[in-house]
Amino acid sequence: MQARGACHRTVFLVLSRTALAALSAIVLAASAFAWSTVSTISTGVERSYAITDDAPRSESGRNVLVMGLTTRLDLHGEPLPDDVLRRMQAGESDRGGYNANTLILLHIPDSGPAVAMSVPRDNLVPLSSGGEGKIKEAYGRAKIVEEDRLRVAGTHDKRELERAGREAGRRAQVRTVSTFLNQPIDHLVEISLIGFFHIAEGLGGVDVCLRHATKDPLSGADFPAGPQHLDAGQALSFVRQRHGLKDGDLGRTRRQQAFLSAVTKRLRGADVTAVQAMIDMAKQDVVLDARFDLVEFAGNLPAEVRFDTLPIEGGAHLGGLDVNKVDQDEVRAKVTELATAPPPPPPDDGIPCVD
């Protein structure tokens, strides 16, 4: 019992240090670090080969691309149960498509703090498939093209089309982000809306703080001002809301970062049941690249993780769509600056308030 208790304390220590910047990847990694001798943590986790063995690698440190998808379907393209969709408050299973609405580049240096850089989803960039589009669209566009190609070639099995289409989407999203930021991608993590929901559900909800009361029927958000506890459905509404926020999508990005901080604080007091719930969640909701060694990753996590959002020049209207104009050189310079900046002051243990 003493050995198991020490193992559990190690889980909480690692989770507290990481700030959960890589979402479920770090939950998995932290758990793997402590549970590797008693549990086959990697068994059952979906793996991707979107990053090939001959792909460019970081020369200093590692870059992990975290992709949060809008789809309301499971990993096999099947609808979620009706009761889950109802509790998620995110609409029917056919909504959302396959946009990568959350894009975070987690840079882990050889020494010093890590930095999690949010990439605004509506940035107008060159896509790996050709032409320009919103950076979030690289995944969904490539998925459609690959599935159409396979159907013409005679493949009609739904699950095979879903698997191959999503692999094509991952390849396209990795290449698009890598080219835009001029950074190699060493690892990828993919999680969909149900993953965000399961994180909060496994922890019994999260604590957040809002500067102003807000209500948005599109996301289901209906919150008073001030500190408050959100259940899983409310937490998903919290990270999805953009209408009614002062900065729109950029405000939502800060909500996502606040959610990650809230999860970290919740995990500090979590019991073994909650940690196991995180493991079970990750196994059904997360995709990792084939080379992602969770135990090695956990053993080399830095003590600090900083959060920031990459810059945009402003909004624009193009072809009937609202997009973000960006200066690619400015964005790349910001990535370099964030990756080499000195550590910030120690974080406040309180709950930061957001709009």
Short mmCIF file of C-alpha atoms in Angstrom, two decimals:
data_model
loop_
_atom_site.label_atom_id
_atom_site.label_comp_id
_atom_site.label_asym_id
_atom_site.label_seq_id
_atom_site.Cartn_x
_atom_site.Cartn_y
_atom_site.Cartn_z
CA MET A 1 0.00 0.00 0.00
CA GLN A 2 2.84 2.40 0.77
CA ALA A 3 4.40 1.80 -2.64
CA ARG A 4 1.09 2.41 -4.41
CA GLY A 5 0.52 5.56 -2.34
CA ALA A 6 3.93 6.88 -3.37
CA CYS A 7 3.10 6.04 -6.98
CA HIS A 8 -0.13 8.03 -6.78
CA ARG A 9 1.64 11.01 -5.21
CA THR A 10 4.10 10.92 -8.11
CA VAL A 11 1.16 11.14 -10.53
CA PHE A 12 -0.16 14.27 -8.81
CA LEU A 13 3.30 15.86 -8.64
CA VAL A 14 3.97 15.41 -12.35
CA LEU A 15 0.49 16.61 -13.30
CA SER A 16 0.87 19.74 -11.18
CA ARG A 17 4.20 20.62 -12.76
CA THR A 18 3.12 20.30 -16.36
CA ALA A 19 0.13 22.70 -16.41
CA LEU A 20 -1.50 20.16 -18.74
CA ALA A 21 -0.35 22.14 -21.77
CA ALA A 22 -0.65 19.20 -24.09
CA LEU A 23 -4.11 18.25 -22.88
CA SER A 24 -4.56 14.51 -22.75
CA ALA A 25 -1.02 13.80 -23.92
CA ILE A 26 0.35 15.13 -20.66
CA VAL A 27 -2.35 13.40 -18.64
CA LEU A 28 -1.33 10.18 -20.34
CA ALA A 29 2.35 10.90 -19.97
CA ALA A 30 2.14 11.76 -16.30
CA SER A 31 0.10 8.67 -15.63
CA ALA A 32 2.48 6.57 -17.67
CA PHE A 33 5.43 7.83 -15.64
CA ALA A 34 3.90 6.60 -12.39
CA TRP A 35 1.90 3.60 -13.58
CA SER A 36 4.26 2.08 -16.15
CA THR A 37 5.31 -0.78 -13.85
CA VAL A 38 1.74 -1.83 -13.07
CA SER A 39 -0.28 -0.92 -16.16
CA THR A 40 0.04 -1.12 -19.94
CA ILE A 41 -0.81 2.55 -20.34
CA SER A 42 -0.35 2.65 -24.12
CA THR A 43 -2.64 -0.30 -24.81
CA GLY A 44 -5.74 0.81 -26.63
CA VAL A 45 -4.55 4.32 -27.50
CA GLU A 46 -5.14 5.17 -31.16
CA ARG A 47 -1.89 5.78 -33.06
CA SER A 48 -1.24 7.82 -36.19
CA TYR A 49 1.50 7.54 -38.84
CA ALA A 50 0.90 11.04 -40.18
CA ILE A 51 4.43 12.09 -39.16
CA THR A 52 6.72 9.90 -41.21
CA ASP A 53 10.05 8.52 -40.01
CA ASP A 54 11.94 10.75 -42.47
CA ALA A 55 10.09 13.96 -41.51
CA PRO A 56 12.26 16.87 -40.28
CA ARG A 57 12.88 16.83 -36.51
CA SER A 58 13.66 19.59 -34.06
CA GLU A 59 17.37 20.08 -33.48
CA SER A 60 16.83 21.55 -30.02
CA GLY A 61 14.01 20.29 -27.87
CA ARG A 62 10.73 18.92 -29.23
CA ASN A 63 7.57 20.35 -30.77
CA VAL A 64 4.19 18.76 -30.08
CA LEU A 65 1.19 19.86 -32.16
CA VAL A 66 -2.09 19.60 -30.25
CA MET A 67 -5.17 19.57 -32.50
CA GLY A 68 -8.68 19.96 -31.12
CA LEU A 69 -11.32 18.91 -33.67
CA THR A 70 -14.89 20.21 -33.94
CA THR A 71 -16.37 16.82 -34.89
CA ARG A 72 -19.19 15.39 -32.76
CA LEU A 73 -18.33 11.86 -33.95
CA ASP A 74 -16.13 9.25 -32.28
CA LEU A 75 -12.77 8.04 -33.60
CA HIS A 76 -14.50 5.65 -36.00
CA GLY A 77 -16.87 8.26 -37.43
CA GLU A 78 -19.84 6.93 -35.46
CA PRO A 79 -22.37 9.26 -33.77
CA LEU A 80 -22.06 9.76 -30.04
CA PRO A 81 -24.89 8.47 -27.84
CA ASP A 82 -27.87 10.81 -27.63
CA ASP A 83 -27.52 11.29 -23.88
CA VAL A 84 -23.88 12.34 -24.31
CA LEU A 85 -24.78 14.82 -27.06
CA ARG A 86 -27.48 16.25 -24.82
CA ARG A 87 -25.08 16.72 -21.91
CA MET A 88 -22.45 18.25 -24.21
CA GLN A 89 -24.92 20.93 -25.40
CA ALA A 90 -23.03 21.04 -28.71
CA GLY A 91 -25.78 20.20 -31.18
CA GLU A 92 -26.40 17.10 -33.26
CA SER A 93 -23.73 14.60 -34.31
CA ASP A 94 -23.64 15.87 -37.91
CA ARG A 95 -22.47 19.36 -36.86
CA GLY A 96 -18.94 20.66 -36.66
CA GLY A 97 -17.18 18.95 -39.54
CA TYR A 98 -13.47 18.30 -39.16
CA ASN A 99 -11.98 21.73 -38.56
CA ALA A 100 -9.00 21.92 -36.20
CA ASN A 101 -10.47 24.74 -34.14
CA THR A 102 -7.84 24.35 -31.43
CA LEU A 103 -4.20 24.41 -32.54
CA ILE A 104 -1.46 24.59 -29.92
CA LEU A 105 2.25 24.21 -30.59
CA LEU A 106 3.87 22.95 -27.39
CA HIS A 107 7.61 23.61 -27.51
CA ILE A 108 9.64 21.62 -24.97
CA PRO A 109 13.26 22.86 -24.92
CA ASP A 110 16.26 20.81 -23.86
CA SER A 111 16.35 22.96 -20.73
CA GLY A 112 14.12 25.63 -19.22
CA PRO A 113 10.34 26.08 -19.29
CA ALA A 114 8.08 24.84 -22.06
CA VAL A 115 5.77 27.18 -23.94
CA ALA A 116 2.30 26.43 -25.34
CA MET A 117 1.56 28.70 -28.32
CA SER A 118 -2.05 28.96 -29.46
CA VAL A 119 -2.46 29.43 -33.24
CA PRO A 120 -5.65 31.40 -34.06
CA ARG A 121 -7.90 29.12 -36.09
CA ASP A 122 -8.96 31.66 -38.74
CA ASN A 123 -5.47 32.65 -39.89
CA LEU A 124 -5.37 32.85 -43.70
CA VAL A 125 -2.39 30.70 -44.74
CA PRO A 126 -1.15 28.55 -47.64
CA LEU A 127 -2.56 25.05 -47.22
CA SER A 128 -0.45 21.96 -47.86
CA SER A 129 -3.00 20.76 -50.42
CA GLY A 130 -2.60 23.97 -52.43
CA GLY A 131 -4.18 27.40 -52.39
CA GLU A 132 -5.06 29.47 -49.35
CA GLY A 133 -7.56 28.89 -46.59
CA LYS A 134 -8.10 29.15 -42.88
CA ILE A 135 -5.42 27.19 -41.06
CA LYS A 136 -8.10 25.13 -39.28
CA GLU A 137 -9.41 23.83 -42.63
CA ALA A 138 -6.34 21.85 -43.67
CA TYR A 139 -7.56 18.71 -41.89
CA GLY A 140 -11.11 18.62 -43.18
CA ARG A 141 -10.25 19.49 -46.78
CA ALA A 142 -7.62 16.75 -47.02
CA LYS A 143 -9.97 14.22 -45.41
CA ILE A 144 -12.66 14.84 -48.03
CA VAL A 145 -10.18 14.59 -50.93
CA GLU A 146 -8.75 11.29 -49.67
CA GLU A 147 -12.15 9.71 -49.05
CA ASP A 148 -13.33 10.73 -52.53
CA ARG A 149 -10.17 9.23 -54.05
CA LEU A 150 -10.70 5.94 -52.21
CA ARG A 151 -14.34 5.71 -53.23
CA VAL A 152 -13.39 6.12 -56.89
CA ALA A 153 -10.81 3.35 -56.38
CA GLY A 154 -13.52 1.04 -55.02
CA THR A 155 -13.30 1.41 -51.23
CA HIS A 156 -16.72 1.79 -49.60
CA ASP A 157 -16.22 0.51 -46.06
CA LYS A 158 -17.24 3.38 -43.78
CA ARG A 159 -14.66 2.74 -41.08
CA GLU A 160 -11.82 2.31 -43.56
CA LEU A 161 -12.77 5.57 -45.28
CA GLU A 162 -12.88 7.33 -41.91
CA ARG A 163 -9.50 5.96 -40.84
CA ALA A 164 -7.76 6.83 -44.11
CA GLY A 165 -9.46 10.21 -44.38
CA ARG A 166 -8.45 11.23 -40.88
CA GLU A 167 -4.86 10.14 -41.47
CA ALA A 168 -4.79 12.34 -44.57
CA GLY A 169 -6.25 15.17 -42.48
CA ARG A 170 -3.56 14.79 -39.85
CA ARG A 171 -0.79 14.82 -42.45
CA ALA A 172 -2.20 17.96 -44.04
CA GLN A 173 -2.67 19.77 -40.72
CA VAL A 174 0.83 18.93 -39.53
CA ARG A 175 2.41 20.07 -42.80
CA THR A 176 0.34 23.26 -42.96
CA VAL A 177 1.22 24.33 -39.40
CA SER A 178 4.85 23.28 -39.78
CA THR A 179 5.26 25.34 -42.96
CA PHE A 180 3.40 28.35 -41.58
CA LEU A 181 5.46 28.49 -38.39
CA ASN A 182 8.68 27.23 -40.03
CA GLN A 183 8.95 24.65 -37.27
CA PRO A 184 9.32 20.86 -37.52
CA ILE A 185 6.61 18.87 -35.75
CA ASP A 186 7.99 15.98 -33.72
CA HIS A 187 4.73 14.68 -32.24
CA LEU A 188 1.01 15.18 -32.62
CA VAL A 189 -1.96 14.89 -30.30
CA GLU A 190 -5.54 14.89 -31.59
CA ILE A 191 -8.62 15.30 -29.43
CA SER A 192 -12.24 16.08 -30.35
CA LEU A 193 -15.03 17.84 -28.45
CA ILE A 194 -15.98 14.71 -26.54
CA GLY A 195 -12.42 14.63 -25.20
CA PHE A 196 -12.76 18.08 -23.65
CA PHE A 197 -16.07 16.92 -22.16
CA HIS A 198 -14.58 13.72 -20.73
CA ILE A 199 -11.65 15.60 -19.15
CA ALA A 200 -14.05 17.79 -17.17
CA GLU A 201 -16.42 14.91 -16.45
CA GLY A 202 -13.64 12.68 -15.12
CA LEU A 203 -12.59 15.42 -12.72
CA GLY A 204 -16.10 16.24 -11.51
CA GLY A 205 -16.03 19.65 -13.24
CA VAL A 206 -13.60 22.58 -13.14
CA ASP A 207 -13.39 25.99 -11.45
CA VAL A 208 -13.20 29.16 -13.56
CA CYS A 209 -13.65 32.89 -13.10
CA LEU A 210 -15.40 35.36 -15.43
CA ARG A 211 -15.01 39.13 -15.40
CA HIS A 212 -18.52 39.62 -16.77
CA ALA A 213 -21.77 37.68 -16.86
CA THR A 214 -22.34 36.11 -20.28
CA LYS A 215 -25.05 34.27 -22.16
CA ASP A 216 -24.75 32.69 -25.62
CA PRO A 217 -27.44 30.28 -26.89
CA LEU A 218 -25.17 29.03 -29.71
CA SER A 219 -22.66 27.49 -27.30
CA GLY A 220 -25.01 27.00 -24.37
CA ALA A 221 -22.97 29.40 -22.21
CA ASP A 222 -24.99 31.04 -19.42
CA PHE A 223 -22.68 32.14 -16.61
CA PRO A 224 -22.69 34.85 -13.95
CA ALA A 225 -19.63 36.99 -13.25
CA GLY A 226 -17.06 35.84 -10.72
CA PRO A 227 -15.56 32.51 -9.60
CA GLN A 228 -17.73 29.44 -10.19
CA HIS A 229 -17.70 25.67 -10.60
CA LEU A 230 -18.70 24.24 -13.98
CA ASP A 231 -19.86 20.70 -14.68
CA ALA A 232 -18.66 18.91 -17.82
CA GLY A 233 -21.37 20.29 -20.10
CA GLN A 234 -20.88 23.83 -18.83
CA ALA A 235 -17.10 23.50 -19.20
CA LEU A 236 -17.52 22.56 -22.86
CA SER A 237 -19.78 25.59 -23.38
CA PHE A 238 -17.12 27.70 -21.66
CA VAL A 239 -14.36 26.65 -24.11
CA ARG A 240 -16.67 26.81 -27.17
CA GLN A 241 -18.13 30.29 -26.66
CA ARG A 242 -16.96 33.04 -29.00
CA HIS A 243 -20.14 35.06 -29.63
CA GLY A 244 -20.51 37.85 -27.12
CA LEU A 245 -16.80 37.89 -26.26
CA LYS A 246 -14.89 41.13 -26.74
CA ASP A 247 -12.19 39.53 -28.89
CA GLY A 248 -14.26 36.76 -30.48
CA ASP A 249 -12.05 33.80 -31.38
CA LEU A 250 -9.04 35.24 -29.57
CA GLY A 251 -11.21 35.45 -26.46
CA ARG A 252 -12.10 31.79 -26.95
CA THR A 253 -8.40 30.95 -27.17
CA ARG A 254 -7.88 32.53 -23.75
CA ARG A 255 -10.86 30.51 -22.49
CA GLN A 256 -9.12 27.33 -23.66
CA GLN A 257 -5.96 28.32 -21.81
CA ALA A 258 -8.02 29.08 -18.67
CA PHE A 259 -9.62 25.64 -18.99
CA LEU A 260 -6.18 24.00 -19.06
CA SER A 261 -5.14 25.93 -15.95
CA ALA A 262 -8.39 24.93 -14.25
CA VAL A 263 -7.80 21.26 -15.06
CA THR A 264 -4.30 21.49 -13.59
CA LYS A 265 -5.59 22.95 -10.33
CA ARG A 266 -8.31 20.32 -10.17
CA LEU A 267 -5.80 17.53 -10.64
CA ARG A 268 -3.71 18.74 -7.72
CA GLY A 269 -6.44 17.57 -5.39
CA ALA A 270 -7.63 14.62 -7.47
CA ASP A 271 -7.85 11.12 -6.07
CA VAL A 272 -6.84 7.88 -7.75
CA THR A 273 -10.33 7.42 -9.24
CA ALA A 274 -10.02 10.74 -11.07
CA VAL A 275 -6.58 9.86 -12.42
CA GLN A 276 -7.89 6.53 -13.68
CA ALA A 277 -10.81 8.37 -15.30
CA MET A 278 -8.29 10.52 -17.17
CA ILE A 279 -6.49 7.42 -18.42
CA ASP A 280 -9.74 5.84 -19.58
CA MET A 281 -10.78 9.12 -21.23
CA ALA A 282 -7.55 9.42 -23.16
CA LYS A 283 -7.76 5.89 -24.47
CA GLN A 284 -11.11 6.51 -26.14
CA ASP A 285 -10.75 10.13 -27.24
CA VAL A 286 -7.10 10.78 -28.08
CA VAL A 287 -4.86 10.00 -31.06
CA LEU A 288 -1.08 10.13 -30.69
CA ASP A 289 1.64 9.71 -33.30
CA ALA A 290 3.26 6.29 -33.47
CA ARG A 291 6.63 7.50 -32.13
CA PHE A 292 5.21 9.20 -29.03
CA ASP A 293 6.94 7.39 -26.12
CA LEU A 294 4.75 8.40 -23.18
CA VAL A 295 7.04 7.16 -20.43
CA GLU A 296 10.09 8.92 -21.91
CA PHE A 297 8.04 12.06 -22.50
CA ALA A 298 6.84 12.18 -18.89
CA GLY A 299 10.33 11.64 -17.54
CA ASN A 300 11.66 14.71 -19.36
CA LEU A 301 8.85 17.21 -18.77
CA PRO A 302 10.02 20.68 -17.65
CA ALA A 303 8.92 22.21 -14.37
CA GLU A 304 7.12 25.16 -16.01
CA VAL A 305 4.83 25.71 -18.98
CA ARG A 306 3.96 29.19 -20.30
CA PHE A 307 0.93 30.07 -22.41
CA ASP A 308 0.74 32.63 -25.20
CA THR A 309 -1.17 33.35 -28.41
CA LEU A 310 0.55 34.02 -31.72
CA PRO A 311 -0.15 37.45 -33.28
CA ILE A 312 -2.53 38.47 -36.05
CA GLU A 313 -2.65 41.78 -37.94
CA GLY A 314 -6.43 42.06 -37.86
CA GLY A 315 -9.61 40.71 -39.37
CA ALA A 316 -10.54 40.70 -43.05
CA HIS A 317 -13.46 39.61 -45.22
CA LEU A 318 -12.48 37.38 -48.12
CA GLY A 319 -14.77 35.44 -50.42
CA GLY A 320 -17.66 35.73 -47.98
CA LEU A 321 -15.54 34.51 -45.05
CA ASP A 322 -14.10 36.30 -42.04
CA VAL A 323 -10.38 35.55 -41.79
CA ASN A 324 -7.34 36.74 -39.86
CA LYS A 325 -4.65 38.59 -41.79
CA VAL A 326 -1.20 37.56 -40.60
CA ASP A 327 2.39 38.60 -41.21
CA GLN A 328 4.17 35.27 -41.51
CA ASP A 329 7.58 36.74 -40.69
CA GLU A 330 6.17 38.37 -37.56
CA VAL A 331 4.54 35.10 -36.48
CA ARG A 332 7.74 33.12 -37.01
CA ALA A 333 9.76 35.71 -35.10
CA LYS A 334 7.26 35.47 -32.22
CA VAL A 335 7.62 31.67 -32.13
CA THR A 336 11.40 32.05 -31.85
CA GLU A 337 11.03 34.71 -29.15
CA LEU A 338 8.65 32.62 -27.06
CA ALA A 339 10.82 29.53 -27.39
CA THR A 340 13.87 31.37 -26.06
CA ALA A 341 12.35 33.85 -23.57
CA PRO A 342 13.37 33.71 -19.88
CA PRO A 343 11.01 32.01 -17.40
CA PRO A 344 8.04 34.04 -16.11
CA PRO A 345 7.43 34.75 -12.40
CA PRO A 346 5.98 31.83 -10.42
CA PRO A 347 2.26 31.38 -11.29
CA ASP A 348 -0.46 32.62 -8.95
CA ASP A 349 -2.31 29.73 -7.31
CA GLY A 350 -5.60 31.63 -7.63
CA ILE A 351 -8.09 31.24 -10.49
CA PRO A 352 -7.37 33.84 -13.21
CA CYS A 353 -10.45 35.68 -14.47
CA VAL A 354 -11.15 35.88 -18.22
CA ASP A 355 -13.75 37.66 -20.35
#
